[in-house]
Coordinates of C-alpha atoms in Angstrom, one line a residue:
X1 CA 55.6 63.7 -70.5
X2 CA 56.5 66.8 -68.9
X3 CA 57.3 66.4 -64.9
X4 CA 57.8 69.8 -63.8
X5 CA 56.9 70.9 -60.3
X6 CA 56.5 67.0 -59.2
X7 CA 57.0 66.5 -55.6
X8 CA 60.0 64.8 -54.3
X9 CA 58.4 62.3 -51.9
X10 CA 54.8 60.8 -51.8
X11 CA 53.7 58.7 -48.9
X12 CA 50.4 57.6 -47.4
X13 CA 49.5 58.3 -43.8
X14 CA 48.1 55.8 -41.3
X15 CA 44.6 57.4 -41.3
X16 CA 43.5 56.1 -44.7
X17 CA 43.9 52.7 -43.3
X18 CA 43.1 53.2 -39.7
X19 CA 39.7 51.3 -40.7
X20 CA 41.1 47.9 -40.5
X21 CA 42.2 48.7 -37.0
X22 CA 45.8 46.9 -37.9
X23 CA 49.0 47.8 -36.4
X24 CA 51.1 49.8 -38.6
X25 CA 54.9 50.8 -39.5
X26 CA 56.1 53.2 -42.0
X27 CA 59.5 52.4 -43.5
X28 CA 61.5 54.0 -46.4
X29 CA 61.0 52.5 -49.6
X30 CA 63.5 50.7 -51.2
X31 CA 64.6 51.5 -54.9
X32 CA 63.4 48.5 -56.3
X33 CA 60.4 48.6 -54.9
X34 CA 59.0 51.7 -56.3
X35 CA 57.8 52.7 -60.0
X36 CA 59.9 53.3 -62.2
X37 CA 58.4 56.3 -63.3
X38 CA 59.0 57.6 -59.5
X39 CA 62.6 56.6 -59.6
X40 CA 63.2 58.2 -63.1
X41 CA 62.4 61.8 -61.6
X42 CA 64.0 60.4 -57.9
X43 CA 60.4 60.6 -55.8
X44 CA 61.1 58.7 -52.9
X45 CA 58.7 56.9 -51.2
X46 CA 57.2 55.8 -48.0
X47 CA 55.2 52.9 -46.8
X48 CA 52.8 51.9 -44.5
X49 CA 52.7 48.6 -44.6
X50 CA 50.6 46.2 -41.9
X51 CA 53.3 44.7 -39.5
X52 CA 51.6 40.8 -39.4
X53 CA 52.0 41.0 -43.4
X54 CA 55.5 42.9 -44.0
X55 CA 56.9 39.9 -45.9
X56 CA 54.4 39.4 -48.4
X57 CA 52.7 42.9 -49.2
X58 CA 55.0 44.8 -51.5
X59 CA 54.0 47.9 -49.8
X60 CA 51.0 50.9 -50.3
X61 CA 52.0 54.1 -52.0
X62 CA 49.8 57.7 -52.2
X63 CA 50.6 61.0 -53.5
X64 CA 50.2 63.5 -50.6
X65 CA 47.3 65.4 -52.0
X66 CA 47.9 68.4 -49.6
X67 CA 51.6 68.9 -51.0
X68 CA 50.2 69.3 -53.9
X69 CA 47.8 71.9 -53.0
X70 CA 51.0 74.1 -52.5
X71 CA 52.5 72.9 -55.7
X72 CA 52.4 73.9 -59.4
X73 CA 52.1 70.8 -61.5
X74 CA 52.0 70.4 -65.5
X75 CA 51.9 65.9 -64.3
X76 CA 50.0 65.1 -61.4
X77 CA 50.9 61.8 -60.2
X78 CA 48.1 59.9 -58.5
X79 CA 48.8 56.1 -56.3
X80 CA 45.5 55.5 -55.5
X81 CA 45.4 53.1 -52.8
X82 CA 42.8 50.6 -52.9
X83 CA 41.8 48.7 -49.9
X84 CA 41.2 45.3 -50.4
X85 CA 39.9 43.5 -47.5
X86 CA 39.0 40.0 -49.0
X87 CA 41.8 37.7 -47.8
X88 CA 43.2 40.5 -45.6
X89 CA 45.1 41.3 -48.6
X90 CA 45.9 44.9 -50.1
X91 CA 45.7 45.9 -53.8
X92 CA 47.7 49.2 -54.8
X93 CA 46.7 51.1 -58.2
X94 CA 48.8 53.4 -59.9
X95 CA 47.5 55.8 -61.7
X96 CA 49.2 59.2 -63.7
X97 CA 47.4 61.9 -65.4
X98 CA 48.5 64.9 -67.7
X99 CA 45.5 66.9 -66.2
X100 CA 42.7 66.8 -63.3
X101 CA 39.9 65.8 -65.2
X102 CA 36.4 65.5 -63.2
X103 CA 35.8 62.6 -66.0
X104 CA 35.2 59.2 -64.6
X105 CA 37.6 56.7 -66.5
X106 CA 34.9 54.2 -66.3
X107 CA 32.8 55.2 -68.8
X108 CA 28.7 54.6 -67.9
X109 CA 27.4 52.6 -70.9
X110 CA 24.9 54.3 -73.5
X111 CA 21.2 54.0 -72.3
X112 CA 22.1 53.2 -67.9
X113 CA 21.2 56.6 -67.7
X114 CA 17.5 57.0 -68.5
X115 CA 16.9 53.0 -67.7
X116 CA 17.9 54.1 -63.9
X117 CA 15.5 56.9 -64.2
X118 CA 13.1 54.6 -65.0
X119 CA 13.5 52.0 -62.4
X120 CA 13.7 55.1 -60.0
X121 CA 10.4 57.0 -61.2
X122 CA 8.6 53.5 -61.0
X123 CA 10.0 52.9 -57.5
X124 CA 9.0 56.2 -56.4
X125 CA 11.4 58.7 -56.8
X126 CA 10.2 61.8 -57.7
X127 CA 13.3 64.5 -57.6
X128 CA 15.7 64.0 -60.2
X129 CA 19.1 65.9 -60.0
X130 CA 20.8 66.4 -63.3
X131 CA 23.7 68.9 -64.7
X132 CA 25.0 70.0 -68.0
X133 CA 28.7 69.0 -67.3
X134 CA 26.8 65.0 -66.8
X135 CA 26.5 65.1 -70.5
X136 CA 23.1 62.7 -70.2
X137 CA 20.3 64.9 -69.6
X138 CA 19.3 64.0 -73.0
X139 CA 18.3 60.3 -71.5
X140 CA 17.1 61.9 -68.5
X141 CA 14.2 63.7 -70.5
X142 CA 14.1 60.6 -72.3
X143 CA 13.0 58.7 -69.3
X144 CA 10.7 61.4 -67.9
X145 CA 8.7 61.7 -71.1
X146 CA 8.7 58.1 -71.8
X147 CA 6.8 57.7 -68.1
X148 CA 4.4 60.6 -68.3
X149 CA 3.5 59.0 -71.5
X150 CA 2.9 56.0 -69.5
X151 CA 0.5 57.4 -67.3
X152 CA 3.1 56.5 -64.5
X153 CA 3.5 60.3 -64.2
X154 CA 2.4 63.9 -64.9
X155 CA 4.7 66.6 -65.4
X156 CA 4.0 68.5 -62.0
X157 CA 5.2 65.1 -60.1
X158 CA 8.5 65.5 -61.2
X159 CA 10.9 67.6 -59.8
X160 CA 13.9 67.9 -61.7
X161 CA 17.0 70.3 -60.8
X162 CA 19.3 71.3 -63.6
X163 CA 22.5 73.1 -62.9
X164 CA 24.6 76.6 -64.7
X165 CA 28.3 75.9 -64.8
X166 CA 31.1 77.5 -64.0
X167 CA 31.8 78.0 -67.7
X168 CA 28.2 80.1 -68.1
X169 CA 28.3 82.9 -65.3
X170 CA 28.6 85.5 -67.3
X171 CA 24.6 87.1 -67.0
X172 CA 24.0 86.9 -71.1
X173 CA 24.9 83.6 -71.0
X174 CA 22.4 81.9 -68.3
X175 CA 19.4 82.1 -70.2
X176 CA 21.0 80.2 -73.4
X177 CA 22.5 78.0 -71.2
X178 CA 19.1 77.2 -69.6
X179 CA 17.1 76.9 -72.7
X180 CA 19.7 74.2 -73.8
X181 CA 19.2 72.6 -71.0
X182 CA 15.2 72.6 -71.5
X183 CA 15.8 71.7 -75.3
X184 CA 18.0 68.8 -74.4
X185 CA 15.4 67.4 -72.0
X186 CA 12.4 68.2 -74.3
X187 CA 11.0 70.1 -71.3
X188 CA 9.2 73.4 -70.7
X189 CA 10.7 74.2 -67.5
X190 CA 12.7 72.5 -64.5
X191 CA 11.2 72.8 -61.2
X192 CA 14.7 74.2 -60.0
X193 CA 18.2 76.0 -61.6
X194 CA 21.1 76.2 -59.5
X195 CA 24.8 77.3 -59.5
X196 CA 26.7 74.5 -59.7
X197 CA 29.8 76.2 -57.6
X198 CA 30.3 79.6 -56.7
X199 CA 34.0 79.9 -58.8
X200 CA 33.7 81.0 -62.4
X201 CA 36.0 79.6 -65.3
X202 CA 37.0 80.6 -68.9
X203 CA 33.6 81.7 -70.5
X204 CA 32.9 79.3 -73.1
X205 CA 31.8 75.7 -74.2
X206 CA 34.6 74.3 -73.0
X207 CA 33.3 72.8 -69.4
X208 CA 37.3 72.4 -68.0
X209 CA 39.5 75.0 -69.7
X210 CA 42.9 75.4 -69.5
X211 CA 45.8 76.9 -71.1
X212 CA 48.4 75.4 -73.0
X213 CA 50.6 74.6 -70.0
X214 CA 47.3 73.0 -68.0
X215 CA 46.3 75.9 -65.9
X216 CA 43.2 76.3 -64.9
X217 CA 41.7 79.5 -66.8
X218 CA 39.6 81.4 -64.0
X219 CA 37.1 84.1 -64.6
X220 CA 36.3 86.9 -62.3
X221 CA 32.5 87.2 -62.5
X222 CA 29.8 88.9 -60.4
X223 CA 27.5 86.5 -58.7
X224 CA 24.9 89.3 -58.2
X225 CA 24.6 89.7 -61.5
X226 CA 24.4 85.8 -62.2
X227 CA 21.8 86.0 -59.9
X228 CA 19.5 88.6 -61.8
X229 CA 20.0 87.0 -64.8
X230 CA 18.8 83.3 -63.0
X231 CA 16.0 85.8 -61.9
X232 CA 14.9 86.9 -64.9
X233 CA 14.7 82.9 -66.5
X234 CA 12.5 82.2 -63.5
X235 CA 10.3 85.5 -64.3
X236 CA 9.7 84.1 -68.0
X237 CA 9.0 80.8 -66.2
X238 CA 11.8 78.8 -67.3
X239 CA 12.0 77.8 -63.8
X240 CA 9.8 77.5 -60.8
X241 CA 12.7 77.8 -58.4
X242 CA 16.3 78.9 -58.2
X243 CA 19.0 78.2 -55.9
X244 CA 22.8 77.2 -55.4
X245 CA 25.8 74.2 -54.2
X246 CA 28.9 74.3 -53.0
X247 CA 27.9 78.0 -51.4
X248 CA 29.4 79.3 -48.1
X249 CA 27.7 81.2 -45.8
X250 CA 30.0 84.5 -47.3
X251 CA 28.5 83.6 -50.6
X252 CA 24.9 83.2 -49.5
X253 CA 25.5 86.5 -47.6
X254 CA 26.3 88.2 -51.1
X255 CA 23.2 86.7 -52.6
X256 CA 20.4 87.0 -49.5
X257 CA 22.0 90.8 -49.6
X258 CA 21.4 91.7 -52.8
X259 CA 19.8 95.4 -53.4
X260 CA 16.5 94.6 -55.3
X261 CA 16.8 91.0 -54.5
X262 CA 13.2 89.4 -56.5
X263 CA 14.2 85.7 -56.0
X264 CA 16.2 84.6 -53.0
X265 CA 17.7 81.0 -53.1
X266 CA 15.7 78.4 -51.9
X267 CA 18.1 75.5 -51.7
X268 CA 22.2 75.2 -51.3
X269 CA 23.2 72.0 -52.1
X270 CA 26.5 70.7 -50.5
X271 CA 28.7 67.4 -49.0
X272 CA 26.2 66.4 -45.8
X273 CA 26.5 62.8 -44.2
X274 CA 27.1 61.9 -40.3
X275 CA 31.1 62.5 -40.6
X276 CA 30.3 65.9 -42.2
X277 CA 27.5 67.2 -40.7
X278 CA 27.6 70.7 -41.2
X279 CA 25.6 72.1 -38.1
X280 CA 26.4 75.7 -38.5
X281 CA 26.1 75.9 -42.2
X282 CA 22.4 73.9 -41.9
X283 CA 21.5 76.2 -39.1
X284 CA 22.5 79.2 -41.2
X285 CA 20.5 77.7 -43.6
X286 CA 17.3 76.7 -41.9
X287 CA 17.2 80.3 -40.2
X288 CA 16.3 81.5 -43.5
X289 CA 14.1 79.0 -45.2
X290 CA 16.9 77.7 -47.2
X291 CA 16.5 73.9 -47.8
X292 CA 20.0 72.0 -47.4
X293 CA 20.4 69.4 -50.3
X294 CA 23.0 66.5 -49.3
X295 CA 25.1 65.2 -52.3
X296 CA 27.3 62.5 -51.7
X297 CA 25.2 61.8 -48.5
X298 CA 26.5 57.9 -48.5
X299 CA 30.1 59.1 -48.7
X300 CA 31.7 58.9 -52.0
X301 CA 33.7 57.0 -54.8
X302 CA 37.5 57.6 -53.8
X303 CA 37.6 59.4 -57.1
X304 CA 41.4 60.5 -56.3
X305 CA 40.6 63.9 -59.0
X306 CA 37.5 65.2 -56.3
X307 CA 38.3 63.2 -53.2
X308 CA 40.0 62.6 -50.3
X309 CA 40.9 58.9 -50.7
X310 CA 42.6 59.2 -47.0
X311 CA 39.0 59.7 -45.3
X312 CA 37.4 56.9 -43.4
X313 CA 34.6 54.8 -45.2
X314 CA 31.3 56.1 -43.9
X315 CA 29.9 52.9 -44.5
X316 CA 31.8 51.2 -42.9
X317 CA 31.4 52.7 -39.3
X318 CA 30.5 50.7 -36.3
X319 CA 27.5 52.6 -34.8
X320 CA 25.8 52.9 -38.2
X321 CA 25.6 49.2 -38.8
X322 CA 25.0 48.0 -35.6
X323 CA 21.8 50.9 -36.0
X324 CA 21.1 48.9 -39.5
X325 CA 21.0 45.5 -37.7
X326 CA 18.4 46.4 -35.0
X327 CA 16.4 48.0 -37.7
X328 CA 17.0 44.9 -40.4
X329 CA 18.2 47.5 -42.4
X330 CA 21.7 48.7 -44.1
X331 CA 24.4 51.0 -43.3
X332 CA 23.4 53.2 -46.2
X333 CA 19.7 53.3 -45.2
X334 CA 20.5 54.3 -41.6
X335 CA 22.8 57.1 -42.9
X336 CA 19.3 58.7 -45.2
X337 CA 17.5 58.3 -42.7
X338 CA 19.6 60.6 -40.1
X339 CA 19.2 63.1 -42.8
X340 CA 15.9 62.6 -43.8
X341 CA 15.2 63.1 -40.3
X342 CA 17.1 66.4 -39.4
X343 CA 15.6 68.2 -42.6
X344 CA 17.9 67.4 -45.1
X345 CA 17.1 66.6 -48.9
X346 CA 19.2 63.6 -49.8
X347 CA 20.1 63.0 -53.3
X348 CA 21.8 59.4 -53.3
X349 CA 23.0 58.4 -56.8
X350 CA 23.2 54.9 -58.0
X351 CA 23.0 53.0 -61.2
X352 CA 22.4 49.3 -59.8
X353 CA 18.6 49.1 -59.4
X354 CA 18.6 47.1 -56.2
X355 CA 20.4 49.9 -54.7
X356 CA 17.6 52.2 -56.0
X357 CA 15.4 50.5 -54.5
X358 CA 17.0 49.9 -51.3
X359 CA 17.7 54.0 -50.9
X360 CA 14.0 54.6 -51.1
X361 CA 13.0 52.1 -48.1
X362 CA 13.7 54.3 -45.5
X363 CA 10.1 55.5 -44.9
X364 CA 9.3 52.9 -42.4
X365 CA 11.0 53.3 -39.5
X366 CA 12.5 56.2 -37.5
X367 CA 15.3 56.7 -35.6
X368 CA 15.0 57.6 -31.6
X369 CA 16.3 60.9 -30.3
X370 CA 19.2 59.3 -28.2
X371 CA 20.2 57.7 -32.0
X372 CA 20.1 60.9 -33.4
X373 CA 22.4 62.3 -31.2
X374 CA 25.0 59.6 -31.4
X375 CA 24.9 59.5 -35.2
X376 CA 25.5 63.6 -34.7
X377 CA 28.7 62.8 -32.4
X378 CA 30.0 60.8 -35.5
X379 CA 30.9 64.0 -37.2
X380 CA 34.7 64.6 -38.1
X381 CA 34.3 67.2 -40.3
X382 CA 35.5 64.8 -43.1
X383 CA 34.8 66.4 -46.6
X384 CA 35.2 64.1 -48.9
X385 CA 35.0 66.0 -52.0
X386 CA 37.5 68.7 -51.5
X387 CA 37.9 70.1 -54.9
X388 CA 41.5 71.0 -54.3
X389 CA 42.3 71.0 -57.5
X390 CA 41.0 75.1 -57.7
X391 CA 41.6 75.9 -54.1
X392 CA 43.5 79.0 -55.3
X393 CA 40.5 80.4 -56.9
X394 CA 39.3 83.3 -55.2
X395 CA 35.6 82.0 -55.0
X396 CA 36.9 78.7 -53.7
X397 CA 34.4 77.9 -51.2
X398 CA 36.2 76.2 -48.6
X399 CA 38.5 77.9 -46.8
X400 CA 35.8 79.6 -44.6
X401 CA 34.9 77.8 -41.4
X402 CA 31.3 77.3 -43.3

C-alpha cells in the first residue's frame, strides 16, 4: 500500500460533536492508543474525548478532510467517527481506501430498487429522480412499466429525471448517452435531462477515471456546446425538459447567456435544507423561472467520500422537533415542509417504505410565517456534500459565494 503525501497529524475538532452539548478536552494521543497503521507512517493523533468519560472511551479519531484538500494523496486515510448515543457511549470506525470512490460499501440488495418505486408510485409519488452513475435505472423502468400496466398509472403521470455525467460532455456523446438511458428504462422519453455537475472527466465509459497513480483525469469541455447538444435531444423529443445540479450562478450565467440559446434550463438541482438554505442562489434562481430542486434536503449519510462528517445532524436540531411535536409530526417532515413551502422541489430518498410514506405526509398542515422565519435563521451555510475530492477542477462549483 503506497502512503505518499499522507498527512502527519489527523484530529477531529469539537464541532462534529458539539451536538451532544458535552464538555470537551483535546489531548495528544498516546502511541499505544493509535492504529498501527498511523504509527507505522508516524501520524500523530489528537483526541477529543468527553471529560465525564476520559477513563473509559479510548478516544475519537478523524482525518482532517480540509488538509487534505491541500494535499496530493495516492492513500487516503479516512477515521470516520460514528456517534453513538445509546448508553452515552461512542463508537469509532476506521476506515482506509486506495481511492475516493462515490460507491457505497453497503451494497443495496438486487430488486430494493424498483420495489421502493413501487411502494412510492402507490403512495403517491409521482417524480422519480434517477442517474446513470446509480447503475439501477433498469429497475426503475421496471417499476414504472410494471404500474402503468396496472392501471395505477399512465405514462404522462410520471415524471422522471435522468442525468448526463461528467464522463459524457462531450456534444457527440449526449444523445447516445440519452438514448441508453431511454433503452435501459424501456421508455420513450424522460420528462427531464440534466447535467449532473458542471466539471467534465476523462471521456469515456469509465464513470470515475483515473490514471495509474489515482488522479483524477479531468476534461476541459464547453458547457455551451453540451448544452446544444441536450437541445437538440429535447428537439427530437427525447426529453420534454432540460436542466442542470450542482450549477453556480457563474455557470447558469454561461448557459442563460448563450448566443442562440433555444432551451434555457428549467431546473438546478443542488444541497437545500434549513442549515443550507441557499437564499441568494434560490433568488437568482426564482428571478428567472428556474425551479430549485433540493437533494439531500433531510441532510445526508456521513458518507466520509461526499461529506462533511463534522457538520451538525439536521435532524437532530431543537427548533425543528419541537415544530414536529406541536404538529404530531417528525423532524424530517417539518424540514419538507419548509421547503415545500418556500418553492422548493424536494427529492428525499429512502429505501424503508415507512419512511416513504412518512415523507409524503406533509400535505396536511402548514407552517406559520413567524415558523418560517425561525427555520430560515437556522441556516449555517452547512454543505454537507462538499465534493472535495475535485475541488481543484476548474468547473468545481463551489468556491463561488453561490
Amino acid at each position: 500500500m503506497e502512503v505518499a503525501g499522507l498527512p502527519r497529524k489527523v484530529h477531529i475538532t469539537r464541532t462534529t460533536l458539539a451536538c451532544l452539548n458535552g464538555d470537551y478536552e483535546v489531548e495528544e494521543g498516546h502511541g499505544h492508543k493509535r492504529n498501527s497503521f498511523l504509527k507505522a507512517h508516524n501520524i500523530e493523533t489528537f483526541f477529543i474525548v468527553p471529560s465525564h468519560q476520559r477513563k473509559i472511551l479510548p478516544g475519537l479519531i478523524l482525518s482532517d478532510i480540509k488538509a487534505a484538500k491541500s494535499m496530493k494523496f495516492k492513500t487516503v486515510c479516512y477515521l470516520l467517527v460514528q456517534l453513538m448515543q445509546c448508553r452515552k457511549m461512542f463508537k469509532a470506525e476506521i476506515l482506509f481506501s486506495n481511492d475516493m470512490t462515490c460507491e457505497d460499501d453497503d451494497k443495496t440488495p438486487k430488486g430494493t430498487c424498483a420495489k421502493s418505486v413501487k411502494i412510492a408510485i402507490d403512495t403517491g409519488y409521482r417524480h422519480i429522480d434517477g442517474a446513470y452513475i446509480y447503475q439501477n435505472e433498469h429497475e426503475v423502468g421496471e417499476a414504472i412499466r410494471e404500474k402503468i400496466a396496472e392501471g395505477k398509472v399512465q405514462r404522462e403521470d410520471i415524471f422522471y429525471c435522468g442525468k448526463l455525467w461528467a464522463t459524457k460532455h462531450d456534444p457527440e456523446m449526449v444523445r447516445p448517452t440519452l438514448e441508453k438511458t431511454l433503452s435501459v428504462l424501456q421508455l420513450d422519453y424522460v420528462d427531464l435531462y440534466i447535467i449532473e455537475i458542471p466539471m467534465a472527466f476523462k471521456p469515456g465509459d469509465e464513470i470515475y477515471p483515473k490514471d495509474e497513480n489515482g488522479k483524477w483525469l479531468y476534461h476541459k469541455s464547453n458547457l455551451c456546446a453540451t448544452w446544444e447538444a441536450l437541445e437538440a435531444c429535447k428537439d427530437a423529443g427525447l426529453v420534454k425538459s432540460l436542466g442542470v445540479s450542482n450549477f453556480n450562478r457563474r455557470q447558469l450565467e454561461l448557459i442563460l447567456n448563450k448566443p442562440g440559446l433555444k432551451h434555457k434550463p428549467v431546473s438546478n438541482q443542488v444541497e437545500c435544507h434549513p442549515y443550507f438554505t441557499q437564499p441568494k442562489l434560490l433568488k437568482f434562481c426564482q428571478q428567472r423561472d428556474i425551479v430549485i430542486i433540493a437533494y439531500s434536503p433531510l441532510g445526508t449519510s456521513r458518507n466520509p467520500t461526499w461529506v462533511n462528517i463534522s457538520s451538525p445532524p439536521l435532524l437532530k436540531d431543537e427548533l425543528l422537533n419541537a415544530l414536529g411535536k406541536k404538529y404530531k409530526k417528525t423532524a424530517a417532515q417539518i424540514v419538507l415542509r419548509f421547503n415545500i413551502q418556500r418553492g422548493v422541489v424536494v427529492i428525499p430518498k429512502s429505501f424503508n417504505p415507512e419512511r416513504i410514506k412518512e415523507n409524503f405526509q406533509i400535505f396536511d398542515f402548514s407552517l406559520t410565517e413567524e415558523e418560517m422565519k425561525d427555520i430560515e435563521a437556522l441556516n449555517k451555510n452547512v454543505r454537507f456534500v462538499e465534493m472535495l475530492m475535485w475541488c481543484d477542477h476548474p468547473e468545481y462549483p463551489f468556491h463561488d459565494e453561490y
